[in-house]
Coordinates of N, CA and C in Angstrom, one line a residue:
X1 N -3.5 -2.7 15.5 CA -4.3 -3.3 14.3 C -3.8 -3.0 13.1
X2 N -2.1 -2.7 13.2 CA -1.5 -2.3 12.2 C -1.4 -3.7 10.9
X3 N -1.3 -4.7 11.5 CA -1.8 -5.7 10.6 C -2.8 -5.9 9.8
X4 N -4.1 -5.0 9.9 CA -5.2 -4.7 9.0 C -4.7 -3.9 8.0
X5 N -4.0 -2.8 8.3 CA -3.6 -1.8 7.3 C -3.2 -2.2 5.8
X6 N -2.2 -3.0 5.5 CA -2.2 -3.2 4.0 C -3.2 -3.9 3.5
X7 N -4.0 -4.5 4.1 CA -5.4 -5.2 3.4 C -6.3 -3.8 3.3
X8 N -6.5 -2.9 4.3 CA -7.7 -1.9 3.8 C -7.0 -1.0 3.0
X9 N -5.6 -0.8 2.7 CA -5.5 -0.1 1.6 C -5.4 -0.8 0.4
X10 N -5.1 -2.0 0.1 CA -5.5 -2.7 -1.0 C -6.8 -3.0 -1.3
X11 N -7.8 -3.1 -0.3 CA -9.0 -3.3 -0.5 C -9.7 -2.0 -1.1
X12 N -9.3 -1.0 -0.6 CA -9.7 0.4 -1.0 C -9.5 0.8 -2.5
X13 N -8.1 0.5 -2.8 CA -7.6 0.5 -4.2 C -8.5 -0.3 -5.1
X14 N -8.6 -1.7 -4.8 CA -9.4 -2.7 -5.6 C -10.8 -2.0 -5.6
X15 N -11.3 -1.8 -4.7 CA -12.8 -0.9 -4.7 C -13.0 0.1 -5.8
X16 N -12.1 0.9 -5.8 CA -12.0 2.0 -6.9 C -11.8 1.4 -8.1
X17 N -11.0 0.5 -8.2 CA -10.6 0.0 -9.7 C -12.0 -0.7 -10.2
X18 N -12.8 -1.3 -9.1 CA -14.0 -2.0 -9.3 C -15.3 -1.0 -9.9
X19 N -14.7 0.1 -9.1 CA -16.2 1.2 -9.1 C -15.5 1.8 -10.7
X20 N -14.4 2.0 -10.9 CA -14.0 2.7 -12.3 C -14.3 1.6 -13.3
X21 N -14.2 0.5 -13.3 CA -14.8 -0.7 -14.5 C -16.6 -0.5 -14.2
X22 N -16.8 0.4 -13.7 CA -18.3 0.6 -13.9 C -19.1 -0.6 -13.1
X23 N -18.8 -1.3 -12.2 CA -19.2 -2.6 -11.5 C -19.3 -2.3 -10.2
X24 N -19.9 -1.3 -9.4 CA -20.0 -0.9 -8.0 C -21.0 -2.0 -7.3
X25 N -21.8 -2.6 -8.0 CA -22.8 -3.8 -7.3 C -21.7 -4.9 -6.8
X26 N -20.6 -5.1 -7.2 CA -19.4 -6.3 -6.9 C -19.0 -5.6 -5.6
X27 N -18.7 -4.2 -5.7 CA -17.9 -3.8 -4.1 C -18.8 -3.8 -3.2
X28 N -20.2 -3.4 -3.5 CA -21.2 -3.6 -2.4 C -21.5 -5.0 -2.0
X29 N -21.5 -6.0 -2.8 CA -21.5 -7.5 -2.6 C -20.7 -7.7 -1.7
X30 N -19.3 -7.6 -2.2 CA -18.2 -8.1 -1.5 C -18.1 -7.3 0.1
X31 N -18.7 -6.1 0.3 CA -18.5 -5.8 1.3 C -19.5 -6.2 2.3
X32 N -20.5 -6.4 1.9 CA -21.8 -7.2 2.8 C -21.2 -8.6 3.1
X33 N -20.5 -9.3 2.0 CA -19.9 -10.6 2.2 C -19.2 -10.6 3.4
X34 N -18.4 -9.6 3.3 CA -17.2 -9.4 4.4 C -17.7 -9.2 5.8
X35 N -18.8 -8.3 5.7 CA -19.3 -7.9 7.1 C -20.2 -9.0 7.7
X36 N -20.9 -10.0 6.7 CA -21.9 -10.9 7.3 C -20.6 -11.6 8.0
X37 N -19.5 -12.0 7.2 CA -18.7 -13.0 7.7 C -18.0 -12.3 9.3
X38 N -17.6 -11.3 9.0 CA -17.2 -10.6 10.4 C -17.9 -10.7 11.5
X39 N -19.4 -10.2 11.4 CA -20.5 -10.4 12.5 C -20.4 -11.7 12.8
X40 N -20.5 -12.7 12.3 CA -20.5 -14.5 12.6 C -19.5 -14.5 13.4
X41 N -18.0 -14.3 12.7 CA -16.8 -14.4 13.7 C -16.9 -13.6 15.3
X42 N -17.5 -12.8 15.0 CA -17.3 -12.1 16.2 C -18.5 -12.5 17.4
X43 N -19.6 -13.2 16.6 CA -20.4 -14.0 17.6 C -20.0 -15.0 18.1
X44 N -18.8 -15.7 17.3 CA -18.5 -17.0 17.7 C -17.0 -16.8 18.2
X45 N -16.3 -15.9 18.0 CA -15.2 -15.9 18.7 C -14.7 -15.1 20.0
X46 N -15.4 -14.0 20.0 CA -15.4 -13.2 21.4 C -15.7 -13.8 22.4
X47 N -16.8 -14.5 22.7 CA -16.8 -15.1 23.8 C -15.6 -16.3 24.3
X48 N -15.3 -16.5 23.4 CA -14.2 -17.6 23.8 C -12.6 -17.0 23.9
X49 N -12.4 -16.0 22.9 CA -10.8 -15.6 22.9 C -10.9 -14.0 23.3
X50 N -12.1 -13.3 23.5 CA -12.2 -11.9 24.0 C -11.5 -10.9 22.8
X51 N -10.8 -10.3 23.1 CA -10.4 -9.1 22.0 C -9.8 -9.8 21.1
X52 N -8.9 -10.7 21.3 CA -8.4 -11.6 20.0 C -9.2 -12.2 19.1
X53 N -10.4 -12.5 19.7 CA -11.4 -13.1 18.5 C -12.1 -11.7 17.5
X54 N -11.8 -10.8 18.5 CA -12.3 -9.5 17.6 C -11.3 -9.1 16.1
X55 N -10.0 -9.3 16.9 CA -9.2 -9.0 15.8 C -9.1 -10.2 14.3
X56 N -9.2 -11.1 14.9 CA -9.3 -12.3 14.1 C -10.3 -12.0 13.4
X57 N -11.6 -11.7 13.6 CA -12.6 -11.4 13.0 C -12.3 -10.3 12.0
X58 N -11.8 -9.5 12.2 CA -11.4 -8.1 11.5 C -10.7 -8.7 10.2
X59 N -9.6 -9.5 10.6 CA -8.7 -9.9 9.6 C -9.0 -10.9 8.6
X60 N -9.9 -11.6 9.1 CA -10.6 -12.8 8.1 C -11.4 -11.8 7.2
X61 N -12.4 -11.3 8.1 CA -13.2 -10.8 7.0 C -12.6 -9.5 6.2
X62 N -11.4 -9.0 6.4 CA -10.9 -8.1 5.5 C -10.0 -8.9 4.3
X63 N -9.4 -10.1 4.6 CA -8.9 -10.9 3.9 C -10.1 -11.4 2.9
X64 N -11.1 -11.8 3.4 CA -12.1 -12.4 2.4 C -12.4 -11.1 1.3
X65 N -12.6 -9.9 1.7 CA -13.1 -8.6 1.1 C -12.2 -8.3 0.1
X66 N -10.8 -8.5 0.3 CA -9.7 -8.3 -0.5 C -9.8 -9.3 -1.6
X67 N -9.8 -10.7 -1.3 CA -9.6 -11.5 -2.2 C -10.9 -11.6 -3.1
X68 N -12.0 -11.5 -2.7 CA -13.2 -11.5 -3.7 C -12.9 -10.0 -4.7
X69 N -12.6 -8.8 -4.1 CA -12.5 -7.6 -5.1 C -11.4 -8.3 -6.1
X70 N -10.3 -8.7 -5.5 CA -9.2 -9.3 -6.6 C -10.0 -10.2 -7.6
X71 N -10.7 -11.2 -7.1 CA -11.2 -11.9 -8.3 C -12.0 -11.5 -9.4
X72 N -12.9 -10.5 -8.8 CA -13.7 -9.8 -9.6 C -12.9 -8.8 -10.7
X73 N -11.8 -8.4 -10.2 CA -10.7 -7.5 -11.2 C -10.4 -8.7 -12.1
X74 N -9.8 -9.6 -11.6 CA -9.4 -10.5 -12.5 C -10.3 -11.0 -13.5
X75 N -11.8 -11.3 -13.1 CA -12.7 -11.7 -14.0 C -12.8 -10.7 -15.2
X76 N -13.1 -9.6 -14.8 CA -13.3 -8.5 -15.8 C -12.3 -8.1 -16.7
X77 N -10.9 -8.2 -16.2 CA -9.9 -7.4 -17.1 C -9.1 -8.6 -17.6
X78 N -9.3 -9.7 -17.2 CA -8.6 -10.9 -17.3 C -6.8 -10.6 -17.3
X79 N -6.6 -9.7 -16.4 CA -5.2 -9.1 -16.2 C -5.0 -8.9 -14.6
X80 N -4.2 -9.2 -14.1 CA -3.8 -8.7 -12.5 C -2.6 -8.0 -12.4
X81 N -2.2 -6.8 -11.8 CA -1.1 -6.0 -11.8 C 0.1 -7.5 -11.1
X82 N 1.5 -7.2 -11.2 CA 2.3 -8.1 -10.6 C 2.3 -7.5 -9.3
X83 N 2.8 -8.2 -8.4 CA 2.8 -7.8 -6.9 C 4.5 -7.1 -7.0
X84 N 5.2 -8.0 -7.7 CA 6.6 -7.3 -7.6 C 6.7 -6.0 -8.2
X85 N 6.3 -5.9 -9.5 CA 6.2 -4.3 -10.1 C 5.2 -3.4 -9.4
X86 N 4.2 -3.4 -8.8 CA 3.4 -2.7 -8.3 C 3.6 -2.6 -6.8
X87 N 4.1 -3.6 -6.1 CA 4.2 -3.3 -4.4 C 5.9 -3.4 -4.2
X88 N 6.2 -4.6 -4.3 CA 7.5 -5.0 -3.6 C 8.7 -4.0 -4.4
X89 N 8.8 -4.0 -5.7 CA 10.2 -3.2 -6.3 C 10.0 -1.5 -5.8
X90 N 8.9 -1.1 -6.1 CA 8.8 0.4 -5.4 C 9.1 0.6 -4.0
X91 N 8.5 -0.5 -2.8 CA 8.8 -0.4 -2.0 C 10.1 -0.4 -1.1
X92 N 10.8 -1.4 -1.8 CA 12.0 -1.6 -1.7 C 13.1 -0.8 -2.1
X93 N 12.7 -0.2 -3.1 CA 13.3 1.0 -3.7 C 13.5 2.3 -2.9
X94 N 12.1 2.5 -2.5 CA 11.9 3.7 -1.5 C 12.7 3.4 -0.3
X95 N 12.7 2.1 0.3 CA 13.4 2.2 1.6 C 14.7 2.2 1.5
X96 N 15.2 1.4 0.5 CA 16.7 1.6 0.2 C 17.2 3.1 0.0
X97 N 16.7 4.0 -0.8 CA 16.9 5.2 -1.1 C 16.8 6.0 0.1
X98 N 15.8 5.9 0.8 CA 15.5 6.8 2.1 C 16.6 6.5 2.9
X99 N 17.3 5.2 3.0 CA 18.4 4.9 3.8 C 19.7 5.6 3.2
X100 N 19.7 5.5 2.0 CA 20.9 6.1 1.3 C 21.0 7.7 1.9
X101 N 20.0 8.2 1.3 CA 19.7 9.5 1.6 C 19.8 10.0 2.9
X102 N 19.1 9.1 4.1 CA 19.5 9.5 5.2 C 21.0 9.4 5.9
X103 N 21.7 8.6 5.2 CA 23.2 8.6 5.5 C 23.8 9.8 5.0
X104 N 23.3 10.3 3.6 CA 23.7 11.4 2.9 C 23.2 12.7 3.4
X105 N 22.1 12.9 4.1 CA 22.0 13.9 5.2 C 22.7 14.0 6.1
X106 N 22.9 13.0 6.7 CA 23.6 13.2 8.1 C 25.1 13.6 7.8
X107 N 25.7 13.1 6.8 CA 27.3 13.8 6.4 C 27.1 15.3 6.0
X108 N 26.2 15.7 5.4 CA 26.0 17.0 5.2 C 25.9 17.7 6.5
X109 N 25.2 17.1 7.3 CA 24.8 17.9 8.4 C 25.9 18.2 9.4
X110 N 26.8 17.1 9.4 CA 27.9 17.3 9.9 C 29.0 18.3 9.7
X111 N 28.7 18.7 8.3 CA 29.6 19.8 8.1 C 29.0 21.3 7.9
X112 N 27.5 21.2 7.8 CA 26.6 22.2 7.7 C 25.5 22.2 8.6
X113 N 26.1 22.3 9.8 CA 25.0 22.2 10.7 C 23.9 23.3 11.0
X114 N 24.6 24.6 10.6 CA 23.7 25.8 10.5 C 22.4 25.6 9.9
X115 N 22.4 25.0 8.6 CA 21.5 24.9 7.7 C 20.8 23.6 7.3
X116 N 20.4 23.2 8.8 CA 19.7 21.9 9.0 C 18.5 21.8 8.0
X117 N 17.9 22.9 8.2 CA 16.3 22.7 7.4 C 16.6 22.8 5.9
X118 N 17.5 23.8 5.5 CA 17.7 23.6 3.9 C 18.5 22.4 3.6
X119 N 19.1 21.8 4.3 CA 19.9 20.4 3.9 C 18.6 19.3 4.0
X120 N 17.8 19.5 4.9 CA 16.7 18.5 5.2 C 15.8 18.7 3.5
X121 N 15.4 19.6 3.3 CA 14.8 20.0 2.0 C 15.3 19.8 0.7
X122 N 16.8 20.2 0.8 CA 17.5 19.6 -0.3 C 17.5 17.9 -0.6
X123 N 17.6 17.4 0.5 CA 17.5 15.8 0.5 C 16.6 15.4 0.1
X124 N 15.2 15.9 0.8 CA 14.0 15.3 0.6 C 13.7 15.7 -1.0
X125 N 14.0 16.9 -1.8 CA 13.4 17.3 -3.0 C 14.5 16.0 -3.9
X126 N 15.8 15.9 -3.5 CA 16.7 15.0 -4.5 C 16.3 13.5 -4.4
X127 N 15.9 13.3 -3.0 CA 15.2 11.8 -2.8 C 13.9 11.6 -3.8
X128 N 13.5 12.7 -3.8 CA 12.0 12.7 -4.9 C 12.3 12.2 -6.5
X129 N 13.3 13.2 -6.8 CA 13.6 13.2 -8.1 C 14.6 11.9 -8.7
X130 N 15.2 11.1 -7.5 CA 16.0 10.0 -7.6 C 15.0 9.0 -7.9
X131 N 13.9 8.9 -7.0 CA 13.2 7.6 -6.6 C 12.3 8.0 -8.1
X132 N 12.0 8.9 -8.5 CA 11.2 8.8 -9.9 C 12.0 8.4 -10.9
X133 N 13.1 8.8 -10.9 CA 14.4 8.3 -12.0 C 14.7 7.2 -11.9
X134 N 14.6 6.3 -11.0 CA 14.6 5.1 -10.7 C 13.5 4.3 -11.3
X135 N 12.0 4.7 -11.0 CA 11.2 4.1 -11.4 C 10.9 4.3 -12.8
X136 N 11.3 5.3 -13.3 CA 11.4 5.7 -14.8 C 12.3 4.6 -15.5
X137 N 13.3 4.5 -15.0 CA 14.8 3.7 -15.3 C 14.1 2.1 -15.7
X138 N 13.6 1.5 -14.3 CA 13.0 0.2 -14.7 C 11.7 0.1 -15.3
X139 N 11.1 1.1 -15.7 CA 9.8 1.3 -16.5 C 8.6 0.9 -15.8
X140 N 8.8 1.5 -14.4 CA 7.2 0.8 -13.9 C 6.1 2.0 -13.9
X141 N 6.9 3.3 -14.3 CA 5.9 4.3 -14.7 C 6.8 4.7 -15.9
X142 N 5.5 5.6 -16.7 CA 6.3 6.1 -17.8 C 6.3 7.7 -17.8
X143 N 6.9 8.2 -18.7 CA 7.1 9.7 -18.8 C 6.0 10.4 -18.7
X144 N 4.8 9.9 -19.3 CA 3.6 10.6 -19.3 C 3.0 10.6 -17.9
X145 N 3.2 9.5 -17.3 CA 2.6 9.5 -15.8 C 3.1 10.9 -15.3
X146 N 4.6 11.0 -15.2 CA 5.0 12.1 -14.6 C 4.8 13.2 -15.0
X147 N 4.7 13.6 -16.1 CA 4.4 14.8 -16.8 C 3.2 15.4 -16.8

């Protein structure tokens, strides 16, 4: 079910945005629409494809909910966050920095193996500060967001 996770998380965030805009009826409507599609797909697909039909029904209905939520936000705000700035750049930088700091952690561990927990804590804190500094440098977040 891991293929569903990005859409579940995105849908939850989009639902929160819609509720914050004071339009909870659209969240309700989109959820009902997605559930109706899910039930129809389950009735049609499970007898023919078994468990795979269930997975297909989950995925398609969650995609519909996410798409409808995105359209509602676009309609009411006339803006939509950039996928590059909101998702890809922070994720790529997090993966890259984690890889680099893991290498740094292993090098420190070779020399100071008696302090492994302290080294791990030091690297984790340093990683967090560097990640925040990077996001500030590329202007994904502002100083007011951090302080």
